[in-house]
C-alpha positions as a printed NumPy array, in Angstrom:
array([[  5.708,   6.849,  -8.538],
       [  6.372,   9.76 , -10.623],
       [  7.375,   8.88 , -14.267],
       [  6.999,  10.796, -18.113],
       [  5.098,   7.927, -19.586],
       [  4.153,   4.398, -18.912],
       [  5.562,   2.582, -22.014],
       [  4.299,  -0.72 , -23.527],
       [  7.288,  -2.761, -21.982],
       [  6.967,  -1.253, -18.706],
       [  2.527,  -1.877, -18.339],
       [  3.406,  -5.652, -19.759],
       [  6.235,  -5.777, -16.398],
       [  3.16 ,  -4.278, -14.017],
       [  1.152,  -7.125, -15.615],
       [  3.849,  -9.616, -14.768],
       [  3.98 ,  -8.253, -11.377],
       [  0.347,  -8.511, -10.712],
       [  0.031, -11.913, -11.661],
       [  3.066, -13.477,  -9.163],
       [  1.398, -11.71 ,  -6.556],
       [ -1.725, -12.014,  -4.747],
       [ -3.348,  -8.019,  -3.526],
       [ -1.221,  -5.879,  -5.199],
       [ -2.956,  -2.415,  -5.657],
       [ -2.036,  -0.377,  -9.026],
       [ -3.416,   2.478, -10.979],
       [ -2.35 ,   4.232, -13.381],
       [ -3.707,   7.761, -14.261],
       [ -5.232,   8.63 , -17.634],
       [ -2.161,   9.68 , -19.12 ],
       [  0.323,   7.304, -18.111],
       [  1.987,   9.926, -15.543],
       [  1.254,   8.73 , -12.136],
       [  1.896,   5.279, -11.31 ],
       [  0.79 ,   4.236,  -7.516],
       [  1.859,   0.243,  -6.665],
       [  1.024,  -0.843,  -3.303],
       [  2.508,  -4.147,  -2.948],
       [  0.934,  -7.526,  -2.913],
       [  2.154, -10.976,  -0.937],
       [  4.641, -12.807,  -3.549],
       [  2.594, -15.998,  -4.536],
       [  4.375, -17.496,  -7.3  ],
       [  2.61 , -21.067,  -9.105],
       [  2.776, -22.498, -12.609],
       [  1.796, -19.327, -15.078],
       [  2.035, -17.418, -18.211],
       [  3.452, -14.325, -19.883],
       [  3.381, -12.38 , -23.155],
       [  6.234,  -9.965, -22.854],
       [  6.123,  -6.776, -25.357],
       [  8.418,  -7.511, -27.83 ],
       [ 10.108,  -3.725, -27.468],
       [ 12.763,  -5.655, -24.232],
       [ 13.615,  -8.955, -24.562],
       [ 12.494, -11.578, -22.444],
       [ 15.121, -10.535, -19.783],
       [ 14.389,  -7.199, -19.054],
       [ 11.435,  -9.241, -17.033],
       [ 13.424, -12.756, -15.884],
       [ 15.832, -10.203, -14.178],
       [ 13.358,  -8.83 , -12.437],
       [ 12.095, -12.495, -11.526],
       [ 15.083, -14.053, -10.645],
       [ 14.924, -11.261,  -7.748],
       [ 11.583, -12.515,  -6.586],
       [ 11.393, -16.658,  -7.204],
       [ 12.978, -17.957,  -4.269],
       [ 10.564, -15.913,  -1.643],
       [  7.453, -16.745,  -3.498],
       [  4.963, -18.784,  -1.281],
       [  4.277, -20.82 ,  -4.064],
       [  7.302, -22.817,  -6.197],
       [  7.658, -20.431,  -9.551],
       [  7.036, -21.751, -13.061],
       [  6.709, -19.501, -16.101],
       [  6.166, -19.652, -19.226],
       [  7.252, -15.86 , -20.825],
       [  6.571, -15.236, -24.407],
       [  8.357, -12.415, -26.487],
       [ 12.338, -11.562, -28.289],
       [ 14.387, -14.013, -26.142],
       [ 17.802, -12.143, -28.026],
       [ 18.475,  -8.403, -28.304],
       [ 20.72 ,  -5.895, -28.331],
       [ 19.085,  -4.315, -25.649],
       [ 18.479,  -6.492, -22.811],
       [ 20.792,  -9.486, -21.697],
       [ 20.105, -12.975, -23.497],
       [ 18.345, -15.611, -21.894],
       [ 21.171, -17.34 , -23.054],
       [ 23.452, -14.967, -21.011],
       [ 21.197, -15.37 , -17.493],
       [ 20.67 , -19.804, -17.914],
       [ 24.615, -19.335, -17.471],
       [ 25.05 , -16.516, -14.975],
       [ 22.336, -16.533, -13.12 ],
       [ 21.37 , -19.904, -11.9  ],
       [ 24.944, -20.476, -11.118],
       [ 24.828, -17.79 ,  -8.307],
       [ 21.042, -18.619,  -7.099],
       [ 22.75 , -21.901,  -6.156],
       [ 25.633, -20.493,  -4.005],
       [ 22.904, -19.214,  -2.002],
       [ 21.62 , -22.122,  -1.586],
       [ 18.806, -21.658,  -3.831],
       [ 19.307, -25.409,  -6.391],
       [ 17.72 , -28.671,  -7.03 ],
       [ 16.043, -29.908, -10.25 ],
       [ 13.524, -27.403,  -9.872],
       [ 15.688, -24.492, -10.988],
       [ 16.071, -24.485, -14.399],
       [ 15.27 , -21.774, -17.824],
       [ 14.673, -23.872, -20.892],
       [ 14.549, -22.032, -24.047],
       [ 11.967, -23.841, -25.943],
       [ 11.271, -20.987, -29.24 ],
       [ 13.493, -17.878, -29.614],
       [ 12.587, -14.888, -30.902],
       [ 13.908, -12.133, -32.859],
       [ 12.907,  -8.069, -32.54 ],
       [ 10.838,  -6.512, -34.154],
       [  7.864,  -9.3  , -33.571],
       [  9.191, -11.935, -31.068],
       [  7.491, -15.551, -31.049],
       [  9.734, -16.926, -28.911],
       [  8.876, -19.088, -25.388],
       [ 11.133, -19.893, -22.489],
       [ 10.364, -21.871, -19.651],
       [ 11.587, -20.756, -15.729],
       [ 11.197, -22.016, -12.521],
       [ 12.657, -21.64 ,  -9.34 ],
       [ 12.198, -23.276,  -5.985],
       [ 11.162, -21.106,  -2.779],
       [ 13.87 , -21.193,   0.076],
       [ 13.276, -20.382,   3.554],
       [ 16.281, -19.042,   4.506],
       [ 19.526, -17.87 ,   2.222],
       [ 23.32 , -19.118,   2.704],
       [ 25.927, -16.286,   3.38 ],
       [ 28.333, -16.713,   0.651],
       [ 32.506, -16.63 ,   1.075],
       [ 32.808, -15.423,  -2.87 ],
       [ 36.245, -13.738,  -3.401],
       [ 38.479, -15.764,  -5.581],
       [ 37.455, -15.757,  -9.132],
       [ 39.684, -18.112, -10.178],
       [ 41.688, -18.233, -13.45 ],
       [ 40.151, -19.226, -16.956],
       [ 40.263, -22.857, -17.51 ],
       [ 37.547, -23.739, -19.824],
       [ 35.357, -21.774, -21.812],
       [ 31.406, -23.24 , -23.162],
       [ 29.291, -21.239, -25.506],
       [ 26.215, -21.735, -27.371],
       [ 25.648, -20.163, -31.498],
       [ 22.426, -20.132, -32.252],
       [ 20.652, -19.651, -35.52 ],
       [ 16.634, -18.892, -37.118],
       [ 15.363, -19.75 , -40.085],
       [ 19.103, -19.708, -41.829],
       [ 21.173, -22.569, -42.877],
       [ 22.627, -25.074, -40.025],
       [ 25.869, -24.107, -41.528],
       [ 25.441, -20.611, -40.105],
       [ 26.242, -21.335, -36.93 ],
       [ 28.964, -23.72 , -37.799],
       [ 30.363, -21.064, -39.375],
       [ 30.422, -19.191, -36.24 ],
       [ 31.841, -21.593, -34.43 ],
       [ 35.078, -22.392, -36.356],
       [ 35.491, -18.888, -36.272],
       [ 34.996, -18.53 , -32.619],
       [ 37.632, -21.831, -31.971],
       [ 40.009, -20.475, -34.63 ],
       [ 41.06 , -17.331, -32.036],
       [ 39.905, -19.093, -28.566],
       [ 42.301, -21.717, -29.213],
       [ 45.101, -19.95 , -28.937],
       [ 44.198, -19.01 , -25.334],
       [ 42.697, -21.792, -24.615],
       [ 41.885, -26.033, -25.085],
       [ 39.59 , -26.741, -23.758],
       [ 36.899, -24.903, -25.456],
       [ 33.444, -25.757, -26.484],
       [ 30.815, -24.174, -27.982],
       [ 26.573, -25.729, -28.817],
       [ 25.159, -24.938, -31.479],
       [ 21.397, -24.061, -31.175],
       [ 19.561, -24.144, -34.632],
       [ 16.296, -23.666, -34.67 ],
       [ 13.46 , -23.26 , -38.052],
       [  9.629, -23.544, -38.437],
       [  7.35 , -22.401, -35.762],
       [ 10.52 , -22.922, -33.037],
       [ 12.274, -19.675, -34.855],
       [ 10.295, -16.732, -33.872],
       [  7.378, -14.818, -35.776],
       [  9.516, -13.341, -38.749],
       [ 12.469, -14.329, -40.283],
       [ 14.956, -11.497, -39.07 ],
       [ 18.554, -12.343, -38.79 ],
       [ 20.433, -11.25 , -35.638],
       [ 23.45 , -11.455, -34.255],
       [ 24.134, -10.698, -30.757],
       [ 27.629,  -8.209, -30.299],
       [ 28.848,  -9.89 , -26.773],
       [ 32.698,  -9.959, -28.162],
       [ 33.779,  -6.529, -26.888],
       [ 31.79 ,  -6.945, -23.933],
       [ 32.66 , -10.075, -23.231],
       [ 36.257,  -9.346, -23.029],
       [ 35.874,  -5.584, -21.023],
       [ 34.098,  -8.351, -18.515],
       [ 37.466, -10.542, -18.06 ],
       [ 39.255,  -8.068, -18.213],
       [ 37.263,  -6.275, -15.192],
       [ 37.79 ,  -9.489, -13.69 ],
       [ 35.651, -10.531, -10.099],
       [ 33.125, -12.88 ,  -9.042],
       [ 30.19 , -11.9  , -10.718],
       [ 29.884, -10.354, -14.178],
       [ 28.011,  -6.318, -14.12 ],
       [ 24.513,  -7.621, -15.158],
       [ 24.336, -10.082, -11.916],
       [ 26.034,  -7.75 ,  -9.545],
       [ 22.986,  -6.618,  -8.074],
       [ 21.274,  -9.494,  -7.912],
       [ 24.578, -11.014,  -5.752],
       [ 24.19 ,  -7.607,  -3.43 ],
       [ 19.902,  -8.1  ,  -2.473],
       [ 20.587, -11.987,  -1.701],
       [ 23.478, -11.366,   0.133],
       [ 21.5  ,  -8.488,   2.442],
       [ 18.793, -10.914,   2.495],
       [ 20.42 , -13.73 ,   3.796],
       [ 21.326, -14.569,   7.559],
       [ 22.569, -12.99 ,  10.278],
       [ 25.916, -13.932,   9.455],
       [ 29.143, -12.134,   7.143],
       [ 28.447, -12.362,   3.435],
       [ 31.839, -11.407,   0.864],
       [ 32.054, -11.552,  -3.034],
       [ 34.193,  -9.607,  -5.227],
       [ 33.217,  -7.775,  -8.34 ],
       [ 34.599,  -5.614, -10.731],
       [ 33.648,  -1.706, -10.944],
       [ 30.458,  -1.332, -10.128],
       [ 28.04 ,  -0.438, -12.886],
       [ 25.806,   2.554, -12.046],
       [ 22.985,   0.623, -12.108],
       [ 24.716,  -1.288,  -9.476],
       [ 25.383,   2.337,  -7.306],
       [ 22.129,   3.072,  -7.49 ],
       [ 20.993,  -0.165,  -6.508],
       [ 23.364,  -0.089,  -3.442],
       [ 21.056,   3.014,  -2.559],
       [ 17.813,   1.15 ,  -2.621],
       [ 19.423,  -1.489,  -0.839],
       [ 20.203,   1.37 ,   1.827],
       [ 16.543,   3.139,   2.316],
       [ 14.443,  -0.316,   1.992],
       [ 16.607,  -2.752,   4.266],
       [ 19.107,   0.217,   6.06 ],
       [ 22.221,  -2.096,   4.397],
       [ 25.303,  -0.577,   4.091],
       [ 28.404,  -2.523,   2.563],
       [ 31.612,  -1.911,   3.281],
       [ 33.506,  -1.334,   0.18 ],
       [ 37.141,  -1.708,   0.036],
       [ 38.677,  -1.146,  -3.096],
       [ 41.693,  -3.748,  -4.94 ],
       [ 44.334,  -3.251,  -6.84 ],
       [ 45.463,  -4.828,  -9.784],
       [ 48.84 ,  -5.397,  -8.567],
       [ 46.784,  -6.883,  -4.696],
       [ 44.839,  -9.142,  -7.23 ],
       [ 47.514,  -9.655,  -9.947],
       [ 45.07 , -10.175, -12.588],
       [ 42.988,  -7.782, -14.249],
       [ 41.595,  -4.47 , -13.932],
       [ 40.127,  -3.117, -10.493],
       [ 37.901,  -4.597,  -8.227],
       [ 36.244,  -4.089,  -5.115],
       [ 35.417,  -6.514,  -2.591],
       [ 32.075,  -5.766,  -1.013],
       [ 31.155,  -7.16 ,   2.384],
       [ 27.685,  -6.809,   4.523],
       [ 25.511,  -8.75 ,   6.981],
       [ 22.311, -10.159,   6.135],
       [ 19.071,  -8.779,   7.699],
       [ 17.749, -12.458,   8.728],
       [ 15.228, -12.457,   5.994],
       [ 12.847, -15.18 ,   6.203],
       [ 10.231, -16.533,   3.849],
       [  7.437, -16.774,   6.143],
       [  5.284, -17.718,   3.54 ],
       [  7.171, -21.044,   2.201],
       [  4.489, -24.247,   2.142],
       [  5.762, -26.655,   4.444],
       [  5.409, -29.984,   3.728]])
């Protein structure tokens, strides 16, 4: 592949992929403008990786969520770096949304977890998380078309190297607004200090408000962050029909569909659903495909 230049975070990502695989061949020219990559076998195992602080851990974790179920050995990896920033999905968001999605495809058990050991803010990071995922031989097809109604809200107010009262004030402010809509609300506080709070005393706030409101308005069964993960797992499922109802497809998802067609010759049936048909939210799309019947032949049999 050709690229303008390989940035620090991209080089760190390439090193991560090299760690989780066996036999990969990677070559980058001296100017960093050309990358040659020959894939190896997905190996997994117990690993550690220091992520570039110019992108958050979520940037690396999104790809591992796609690959982990198909390793030879269950993946158990410690990632260090920035846990929350304004660019990539936070570790908290992926823990709350991606893990439940994996479970719908039969990827579950006690060994599936994302654990935040330390929080790290930009620019120096210092955070640490544990991601563990079991391997599966085949994936279950899904019929995920009814988003239901919002009946309860759960959240996390985190703070680092400031008074614990800051997190409590965030909870009170959020509840004062959300309680007008729902009574069942619980927002956890996560205050970290000392070595658990990263390398720098930066105060960070995650601007979830407008984006979260937009996600709720768009509706669907999967948020825009995890659209591509859902479509990939549907593609790799058994030779059966899978369906999922999504909100408007993001530009990333549209490009990802092109990749699925190129690599797996998979075409999705896309049906537009108007707000009137669904009686809630904005315009949605019903995505339907038949899985290719992928089987993880390298899965260790015990």
